[in-house]
Short mmCIF file of N, CA and C in Angstrom, two decimals:
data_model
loop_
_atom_site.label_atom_id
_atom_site.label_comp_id
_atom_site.label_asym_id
_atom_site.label_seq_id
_atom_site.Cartn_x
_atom_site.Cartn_y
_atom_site.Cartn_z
N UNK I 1 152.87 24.20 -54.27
CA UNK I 1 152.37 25.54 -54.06
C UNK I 1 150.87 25.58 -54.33
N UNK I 2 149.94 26.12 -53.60
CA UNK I 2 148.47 25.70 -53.34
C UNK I 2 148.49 27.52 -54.77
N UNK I 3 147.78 27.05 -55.82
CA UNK I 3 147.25 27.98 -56.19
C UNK I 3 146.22 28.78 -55.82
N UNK I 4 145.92 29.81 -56.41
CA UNK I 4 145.12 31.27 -56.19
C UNK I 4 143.52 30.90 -56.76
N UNK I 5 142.48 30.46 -56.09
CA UNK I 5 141.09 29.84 -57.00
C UNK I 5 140.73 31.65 -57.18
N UNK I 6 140.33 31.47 -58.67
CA UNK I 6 139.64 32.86 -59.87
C UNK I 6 138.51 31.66 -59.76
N UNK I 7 137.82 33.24 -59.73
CA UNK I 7 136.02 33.21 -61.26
C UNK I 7 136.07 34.06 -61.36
N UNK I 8 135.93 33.70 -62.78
CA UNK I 8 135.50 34.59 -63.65
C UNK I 8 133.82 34.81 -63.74
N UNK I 9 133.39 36.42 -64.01
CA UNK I 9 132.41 36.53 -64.17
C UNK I 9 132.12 37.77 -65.21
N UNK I 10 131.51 36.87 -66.02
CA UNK I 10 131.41 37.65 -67.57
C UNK I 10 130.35 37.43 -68.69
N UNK I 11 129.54 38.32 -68.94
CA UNK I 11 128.71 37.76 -69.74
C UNK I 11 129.25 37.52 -71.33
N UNK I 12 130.08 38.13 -71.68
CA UNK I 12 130.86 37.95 -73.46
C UNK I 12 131.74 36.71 -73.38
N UNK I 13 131.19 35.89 -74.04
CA UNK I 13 132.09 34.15 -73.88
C UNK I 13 133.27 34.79 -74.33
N UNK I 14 133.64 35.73 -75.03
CA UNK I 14 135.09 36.02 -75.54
C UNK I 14 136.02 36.32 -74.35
N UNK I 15 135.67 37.20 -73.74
CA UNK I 15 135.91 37.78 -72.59
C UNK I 15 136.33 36.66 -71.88
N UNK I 16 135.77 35.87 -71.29
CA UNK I 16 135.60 34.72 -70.42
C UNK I 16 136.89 34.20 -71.30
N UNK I 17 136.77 33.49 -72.18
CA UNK I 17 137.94 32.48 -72.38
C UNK I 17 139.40 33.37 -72.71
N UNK I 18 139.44 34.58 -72.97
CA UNK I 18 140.76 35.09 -72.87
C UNK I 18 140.99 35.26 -71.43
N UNK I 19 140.25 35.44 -70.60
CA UNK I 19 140.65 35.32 -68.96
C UNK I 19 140.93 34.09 -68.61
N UNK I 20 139.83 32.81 -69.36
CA UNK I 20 140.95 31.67 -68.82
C UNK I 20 142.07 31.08 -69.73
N UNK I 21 141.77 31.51 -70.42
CA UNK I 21 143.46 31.66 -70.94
C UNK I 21 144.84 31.63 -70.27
N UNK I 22 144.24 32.81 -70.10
CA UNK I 22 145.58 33.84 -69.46
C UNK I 22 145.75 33.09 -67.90
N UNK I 23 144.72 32.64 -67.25
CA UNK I 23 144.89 32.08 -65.72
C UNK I 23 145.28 30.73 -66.00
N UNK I 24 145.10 30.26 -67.07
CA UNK I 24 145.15 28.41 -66.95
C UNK I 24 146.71 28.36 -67.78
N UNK I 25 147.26 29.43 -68.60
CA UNK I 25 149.21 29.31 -68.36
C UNK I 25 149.51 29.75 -67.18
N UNK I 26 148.87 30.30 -66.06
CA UNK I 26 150.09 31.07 -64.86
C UNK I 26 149.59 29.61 -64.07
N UNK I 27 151.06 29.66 -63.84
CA UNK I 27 151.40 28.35 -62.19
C UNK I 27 151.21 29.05 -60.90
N UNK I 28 150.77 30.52 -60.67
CA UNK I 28 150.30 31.09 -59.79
C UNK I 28 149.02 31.23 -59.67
N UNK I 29 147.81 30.57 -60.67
CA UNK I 29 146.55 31.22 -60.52
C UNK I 29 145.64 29.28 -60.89
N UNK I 30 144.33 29.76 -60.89
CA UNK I 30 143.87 28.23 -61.34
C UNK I 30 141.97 29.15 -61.62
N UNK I 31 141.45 28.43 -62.56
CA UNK I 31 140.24 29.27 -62.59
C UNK I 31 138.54 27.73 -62.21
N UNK I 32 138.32 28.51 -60.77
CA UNK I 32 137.48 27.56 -60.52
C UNK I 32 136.59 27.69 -60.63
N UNK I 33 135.88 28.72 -61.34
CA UNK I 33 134.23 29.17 -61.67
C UNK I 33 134.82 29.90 -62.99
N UNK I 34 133.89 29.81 -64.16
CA UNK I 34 133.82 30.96 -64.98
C UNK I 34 132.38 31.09 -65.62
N UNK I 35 131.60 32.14 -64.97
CA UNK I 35 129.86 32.08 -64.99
C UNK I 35 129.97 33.41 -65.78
N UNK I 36 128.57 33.29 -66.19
CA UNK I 36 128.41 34.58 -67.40
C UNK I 36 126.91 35.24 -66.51
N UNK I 37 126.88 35.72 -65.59
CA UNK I 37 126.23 36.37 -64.70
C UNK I 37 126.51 36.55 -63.38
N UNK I 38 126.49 38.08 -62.63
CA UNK I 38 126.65 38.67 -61.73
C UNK I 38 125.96 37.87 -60.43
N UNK I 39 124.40 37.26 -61.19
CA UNK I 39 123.21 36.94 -60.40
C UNK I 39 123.88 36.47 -58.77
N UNK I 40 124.37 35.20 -58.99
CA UNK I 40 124.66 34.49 -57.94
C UNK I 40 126.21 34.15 -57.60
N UNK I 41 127.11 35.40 -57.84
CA UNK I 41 128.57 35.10 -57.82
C UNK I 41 128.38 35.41 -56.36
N UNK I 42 127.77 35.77 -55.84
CA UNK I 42 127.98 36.15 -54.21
C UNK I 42 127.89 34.70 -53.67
N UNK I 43 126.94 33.94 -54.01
CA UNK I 43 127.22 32.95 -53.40
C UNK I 43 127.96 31.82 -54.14
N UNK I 44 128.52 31.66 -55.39
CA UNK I 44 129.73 30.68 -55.07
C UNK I 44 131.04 30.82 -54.50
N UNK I 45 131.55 32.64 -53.79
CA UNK I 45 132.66 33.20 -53.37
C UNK I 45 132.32 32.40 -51.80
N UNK I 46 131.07 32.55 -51.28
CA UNK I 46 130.94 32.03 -50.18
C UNK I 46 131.07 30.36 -49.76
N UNK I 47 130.32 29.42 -50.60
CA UNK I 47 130.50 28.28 -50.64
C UNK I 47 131.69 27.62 -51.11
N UNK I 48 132.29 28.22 -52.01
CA UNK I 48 133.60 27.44 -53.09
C UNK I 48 134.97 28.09 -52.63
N UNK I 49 135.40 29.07 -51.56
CA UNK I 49 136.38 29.57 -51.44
C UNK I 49 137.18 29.54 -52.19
N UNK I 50 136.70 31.08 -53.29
CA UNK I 50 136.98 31.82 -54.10
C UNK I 50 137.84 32.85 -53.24
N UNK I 51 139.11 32.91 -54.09
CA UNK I 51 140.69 33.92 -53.66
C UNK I 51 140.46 35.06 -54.22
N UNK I 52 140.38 35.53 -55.40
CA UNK I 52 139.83 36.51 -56.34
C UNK I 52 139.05 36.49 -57.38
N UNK I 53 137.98 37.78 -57.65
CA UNK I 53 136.86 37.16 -58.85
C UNK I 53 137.34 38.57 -59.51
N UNK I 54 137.01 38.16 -60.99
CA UNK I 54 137.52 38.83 -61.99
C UNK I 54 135.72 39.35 -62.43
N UNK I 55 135.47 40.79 -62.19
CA UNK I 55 134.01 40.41 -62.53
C UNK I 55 133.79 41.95 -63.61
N UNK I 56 132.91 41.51 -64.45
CA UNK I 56 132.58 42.50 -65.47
C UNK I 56 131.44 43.70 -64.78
N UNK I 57 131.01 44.60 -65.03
CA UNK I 57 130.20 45.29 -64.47
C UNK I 57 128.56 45.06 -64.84
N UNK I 58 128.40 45.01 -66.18
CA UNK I 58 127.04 45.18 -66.51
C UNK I 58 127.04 43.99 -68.00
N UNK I 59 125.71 43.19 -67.20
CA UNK I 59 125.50 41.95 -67.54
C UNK I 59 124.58 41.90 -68.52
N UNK I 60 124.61 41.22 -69.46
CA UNK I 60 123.01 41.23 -70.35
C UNK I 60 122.04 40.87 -69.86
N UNK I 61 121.81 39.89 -68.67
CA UNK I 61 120.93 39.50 -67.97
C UNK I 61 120.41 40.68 -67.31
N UNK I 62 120.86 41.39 -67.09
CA UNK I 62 120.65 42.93 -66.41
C UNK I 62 121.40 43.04 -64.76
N UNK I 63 121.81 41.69 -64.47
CA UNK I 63 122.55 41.82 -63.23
C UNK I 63 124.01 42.22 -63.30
N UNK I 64 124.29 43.24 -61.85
CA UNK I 64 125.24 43.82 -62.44
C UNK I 64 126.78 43.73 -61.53
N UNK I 65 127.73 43.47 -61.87
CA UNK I 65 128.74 43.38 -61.06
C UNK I 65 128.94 44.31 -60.12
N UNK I 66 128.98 45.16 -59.73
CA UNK I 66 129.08 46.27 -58.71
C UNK I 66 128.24 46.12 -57.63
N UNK I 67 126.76 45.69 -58.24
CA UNK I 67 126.14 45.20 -56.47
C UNK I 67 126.15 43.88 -55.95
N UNK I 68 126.81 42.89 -56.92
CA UNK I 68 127.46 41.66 -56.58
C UNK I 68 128.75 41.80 -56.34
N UNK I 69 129.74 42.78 -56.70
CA UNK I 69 130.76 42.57 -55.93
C UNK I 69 130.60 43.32 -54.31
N UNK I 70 129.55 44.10 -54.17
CA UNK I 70 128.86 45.11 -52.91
C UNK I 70 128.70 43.74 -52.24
N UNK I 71 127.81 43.04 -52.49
CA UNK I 71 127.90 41.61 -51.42
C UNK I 71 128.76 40.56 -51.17
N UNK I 72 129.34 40.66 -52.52
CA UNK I 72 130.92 39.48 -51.71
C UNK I 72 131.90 40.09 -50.85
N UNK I 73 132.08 41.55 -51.01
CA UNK I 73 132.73 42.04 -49.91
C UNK I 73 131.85 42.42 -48.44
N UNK I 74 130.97 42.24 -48.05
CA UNK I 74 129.79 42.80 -47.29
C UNK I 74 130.04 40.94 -46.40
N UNK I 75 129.86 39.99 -47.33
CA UNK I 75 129.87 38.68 -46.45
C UNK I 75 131.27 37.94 -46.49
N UNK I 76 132.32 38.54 -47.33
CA UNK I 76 133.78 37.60 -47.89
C UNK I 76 134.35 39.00 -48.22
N UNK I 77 134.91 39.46 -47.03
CA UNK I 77 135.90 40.71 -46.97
C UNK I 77 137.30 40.49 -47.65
N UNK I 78 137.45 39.67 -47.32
CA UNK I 78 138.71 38.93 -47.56
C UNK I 78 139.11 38.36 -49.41
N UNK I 79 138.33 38.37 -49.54
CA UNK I 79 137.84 38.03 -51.60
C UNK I 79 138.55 39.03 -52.05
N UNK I 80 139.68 39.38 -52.83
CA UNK I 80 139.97 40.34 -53.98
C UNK I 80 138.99 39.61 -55.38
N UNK I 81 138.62 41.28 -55.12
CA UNK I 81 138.30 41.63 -56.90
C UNK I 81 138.11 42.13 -57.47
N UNK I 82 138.48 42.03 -58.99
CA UNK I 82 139.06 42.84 -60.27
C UNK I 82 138.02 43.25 -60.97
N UNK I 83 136.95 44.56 -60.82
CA UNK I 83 136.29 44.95 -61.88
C UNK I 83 136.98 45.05 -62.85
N UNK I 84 136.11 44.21 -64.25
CA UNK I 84 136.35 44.85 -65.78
C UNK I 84 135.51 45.08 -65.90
N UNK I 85 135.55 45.75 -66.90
CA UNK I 85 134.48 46.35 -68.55
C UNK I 85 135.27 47.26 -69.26
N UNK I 86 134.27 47.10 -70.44
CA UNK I 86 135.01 47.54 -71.73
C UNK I 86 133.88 48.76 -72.18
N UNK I 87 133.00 49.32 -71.07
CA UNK I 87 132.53 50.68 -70.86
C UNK I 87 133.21 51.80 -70.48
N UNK I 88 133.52 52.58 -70.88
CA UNK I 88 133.69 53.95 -69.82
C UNK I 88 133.00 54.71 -69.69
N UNK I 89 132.29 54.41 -68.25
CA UNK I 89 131.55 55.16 -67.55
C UNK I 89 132.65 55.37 -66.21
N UNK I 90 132.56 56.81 -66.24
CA UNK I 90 133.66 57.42 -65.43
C UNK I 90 132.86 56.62 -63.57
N UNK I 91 131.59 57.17 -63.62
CA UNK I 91 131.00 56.92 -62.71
C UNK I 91 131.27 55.37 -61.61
N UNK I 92 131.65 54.39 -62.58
CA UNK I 92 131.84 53.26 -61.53
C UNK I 92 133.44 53.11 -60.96
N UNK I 93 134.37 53.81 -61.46
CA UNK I 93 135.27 54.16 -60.64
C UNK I 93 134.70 54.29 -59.07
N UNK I 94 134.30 55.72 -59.23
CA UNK I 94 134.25 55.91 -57.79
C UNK I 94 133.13 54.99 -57.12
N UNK I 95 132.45 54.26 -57.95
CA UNK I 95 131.30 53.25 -56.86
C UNK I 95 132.29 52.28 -56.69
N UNK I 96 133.29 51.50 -57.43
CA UNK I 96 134.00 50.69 -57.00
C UNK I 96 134.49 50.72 -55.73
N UNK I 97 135.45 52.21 -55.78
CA UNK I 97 136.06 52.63 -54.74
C UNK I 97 135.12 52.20 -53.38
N UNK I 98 134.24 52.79 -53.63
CA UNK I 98 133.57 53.00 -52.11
C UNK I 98 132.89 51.71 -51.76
N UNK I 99 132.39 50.90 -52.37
CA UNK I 99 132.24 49.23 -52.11
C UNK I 99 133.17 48.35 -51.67
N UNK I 100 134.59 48.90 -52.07
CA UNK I 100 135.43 48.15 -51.76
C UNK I 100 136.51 47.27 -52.65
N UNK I 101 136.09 47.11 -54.09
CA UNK I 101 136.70 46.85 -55.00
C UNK I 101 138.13 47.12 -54.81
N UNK I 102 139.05 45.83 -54.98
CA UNK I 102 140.10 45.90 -54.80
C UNK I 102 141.16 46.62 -55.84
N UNK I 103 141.04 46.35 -57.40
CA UNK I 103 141.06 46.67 -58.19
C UNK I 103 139.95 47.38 -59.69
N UNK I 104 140.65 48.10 -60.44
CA UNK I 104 139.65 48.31 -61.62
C UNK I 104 140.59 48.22 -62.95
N UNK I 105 140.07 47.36 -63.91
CA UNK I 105 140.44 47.34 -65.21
C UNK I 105 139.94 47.74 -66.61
N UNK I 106 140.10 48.60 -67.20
CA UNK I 106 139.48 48.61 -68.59
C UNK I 106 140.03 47.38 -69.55
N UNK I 107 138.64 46.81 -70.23
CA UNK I 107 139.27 45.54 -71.05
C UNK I 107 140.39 46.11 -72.38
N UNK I 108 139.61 47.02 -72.60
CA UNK I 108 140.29 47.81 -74.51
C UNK I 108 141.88 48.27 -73.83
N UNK I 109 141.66 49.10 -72.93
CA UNK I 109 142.20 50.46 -72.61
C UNK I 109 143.29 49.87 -72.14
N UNK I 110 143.98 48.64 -71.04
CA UNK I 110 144.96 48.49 -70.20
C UNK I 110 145.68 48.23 -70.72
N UNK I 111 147.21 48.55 -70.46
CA UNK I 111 148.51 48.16 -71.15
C UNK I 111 149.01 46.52 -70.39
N UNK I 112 148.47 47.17 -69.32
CA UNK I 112 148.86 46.14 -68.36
C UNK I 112 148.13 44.55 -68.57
N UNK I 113 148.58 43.89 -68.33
CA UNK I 113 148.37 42.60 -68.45
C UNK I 113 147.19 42.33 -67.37
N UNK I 114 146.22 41.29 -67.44
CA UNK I 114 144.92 40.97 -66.29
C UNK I 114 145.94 40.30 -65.25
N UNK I 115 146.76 38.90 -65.40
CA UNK I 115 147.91 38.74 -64.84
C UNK I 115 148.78 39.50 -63.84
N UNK I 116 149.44 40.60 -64.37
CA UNK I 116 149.87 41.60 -63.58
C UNK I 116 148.95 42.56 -62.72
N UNK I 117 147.69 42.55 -63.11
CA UNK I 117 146.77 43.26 -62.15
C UNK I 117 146.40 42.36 -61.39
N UNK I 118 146.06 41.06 -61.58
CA UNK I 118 145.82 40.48 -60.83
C UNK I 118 146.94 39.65 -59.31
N UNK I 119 148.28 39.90 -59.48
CA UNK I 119 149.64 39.85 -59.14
C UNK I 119 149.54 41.10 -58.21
N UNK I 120 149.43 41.99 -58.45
CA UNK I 120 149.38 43.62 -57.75
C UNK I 120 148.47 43.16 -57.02
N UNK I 121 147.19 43.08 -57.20
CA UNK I 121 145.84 42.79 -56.70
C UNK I 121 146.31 41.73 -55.01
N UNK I 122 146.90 40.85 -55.43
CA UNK I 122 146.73 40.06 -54.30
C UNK I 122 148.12 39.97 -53.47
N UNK I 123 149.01 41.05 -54.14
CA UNK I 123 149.91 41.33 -53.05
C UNK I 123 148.84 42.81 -51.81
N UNK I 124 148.32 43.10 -52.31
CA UNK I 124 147.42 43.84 -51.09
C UNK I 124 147.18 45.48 -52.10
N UNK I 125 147.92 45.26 -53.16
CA UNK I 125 147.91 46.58 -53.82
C UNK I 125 146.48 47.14 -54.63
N UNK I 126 145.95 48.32 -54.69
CA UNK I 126 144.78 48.17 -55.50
C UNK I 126 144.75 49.69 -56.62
N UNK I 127 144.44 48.52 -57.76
CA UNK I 127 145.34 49.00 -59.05
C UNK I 127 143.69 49.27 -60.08
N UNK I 128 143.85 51.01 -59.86
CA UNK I 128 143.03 51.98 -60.51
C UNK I 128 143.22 52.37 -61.91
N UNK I 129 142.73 52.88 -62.63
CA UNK I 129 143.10 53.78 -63.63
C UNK I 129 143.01 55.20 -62.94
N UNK I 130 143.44 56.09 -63.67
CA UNK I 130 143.37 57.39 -63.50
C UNK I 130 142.43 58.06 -63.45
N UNK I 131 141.67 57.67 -64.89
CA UNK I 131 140.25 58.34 -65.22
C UNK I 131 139.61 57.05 -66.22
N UNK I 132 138.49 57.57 -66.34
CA UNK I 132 138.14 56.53 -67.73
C UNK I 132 138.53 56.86 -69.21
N UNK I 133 139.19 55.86 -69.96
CA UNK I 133 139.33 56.13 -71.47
C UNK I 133 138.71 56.89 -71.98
N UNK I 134 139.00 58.05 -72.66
CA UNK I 134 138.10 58.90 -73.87
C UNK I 134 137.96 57.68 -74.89
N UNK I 135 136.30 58.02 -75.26
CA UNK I 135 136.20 57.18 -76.37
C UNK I 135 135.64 57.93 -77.66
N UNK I 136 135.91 57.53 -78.68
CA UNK I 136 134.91 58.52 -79.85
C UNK I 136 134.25 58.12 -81.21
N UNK I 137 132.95 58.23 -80.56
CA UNK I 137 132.03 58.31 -81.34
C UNK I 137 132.00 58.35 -82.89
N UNK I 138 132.21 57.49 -83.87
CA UNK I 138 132.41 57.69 -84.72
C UNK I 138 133.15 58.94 -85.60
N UNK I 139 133.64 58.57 -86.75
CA UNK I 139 134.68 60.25 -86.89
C UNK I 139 134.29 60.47 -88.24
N UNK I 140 134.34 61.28 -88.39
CA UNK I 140 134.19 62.25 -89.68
C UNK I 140 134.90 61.61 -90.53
N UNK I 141 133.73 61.22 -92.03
CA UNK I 141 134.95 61.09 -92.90
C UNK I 141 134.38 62.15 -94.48
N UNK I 142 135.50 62.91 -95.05
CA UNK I 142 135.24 63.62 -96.22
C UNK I 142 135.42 62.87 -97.44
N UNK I 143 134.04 62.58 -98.32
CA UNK I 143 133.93 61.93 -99.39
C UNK I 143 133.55 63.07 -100.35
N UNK I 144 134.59 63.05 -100.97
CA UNK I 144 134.41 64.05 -102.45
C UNK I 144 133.48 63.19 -103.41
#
C-alpha cells in the first residue's frame, strides 16, 4: 500500500515532532518533509509530490502559512492541507476558507486526533471548527 507523503510545516520543534510522531505510527501516512518555515513549502509540494501538508499559520521567521498555503493551492490544487495553530484568531478561519484550505485545526483546542483530521481530510471531507476557542487572559486571583 503506497503511503500518503506529509510535511510538516512548523516553526515550534515541539509541534513538529508530536506531528511526526503521530504520522510515523500510522501505516496510512509517512512524513517526507518536516521544515520549520512557511518560506518555501510552496515549492517542495511542487517538486517532492507532497499528498498533504500539515502547516502552522504564523511563523517566527515572519512567513506565514496562509499565503503559502494560497500558493500551493494556486500551483498544486490537488495538495490537501491542514492549517494548525495554537492562536485564536477568529479571522483565519474565514481566510482559510476562501484560499482553499482543506481543513482547519486548533493545536490546544481539538478533541479530535491530527490523524483523524487528517483521515477526514483526504477522504475529500473538510474538517472546520465552528468558531475559534475562547481564550482567557489571565484570571483573577483573591489574596487575603
Amino acid at each position: 500500500m503506497k503511503k500518503t507523503r506529509v510535511m510538516i510545516v512548523d516553526d515550534q520543534f515541539i509541534s513538529r515532532k508530536f506531528f511526526e510522531m503521530y504520522i510515523e505510527s500510522s501505516e496510512r501516512y509517512e512524513v517526507a518533509f518536516s521544515v520549520e518555515s512557511a518560506a518555501f513549502a510552496d515549492t517542495y509540494v511542487l517538486k517532492e509530490n507532497i499528498d498533504l501538508v500539515i502547516m502552522d499559520i504564523l511563523m517566527n521567521d515572519g512567513s506565514n502559512g496562509l499565503s503559502s498555503a494560497e500558493r500551493i493551492k494556486k500551483n498544486s490544487p490537488d495538495t490537501r492541507i491542514i492549517a494548525v495553530t495554537s492562536m485564536p484568531e477568529p479571522s483565519w478561519l474565514g481566510r482559510a476558507r476562501s484560499i482553499g484550505v482543506d481543513s482547519f485545526r486548533y493545536k490546544e483546542a481539538s478533541k479530535e486526533t491530527i490523524i483523524n483530521v487528517m483521515d477526514r481530510t483526504m477522504m475529500g471531507e473538510s474538517v472546520y471548527p465552528d468558531s475559534a476557542p475562547e481564550t482567557n487572559i489571565g484570571i483573577a486571583v483573591k489574596i487575603d
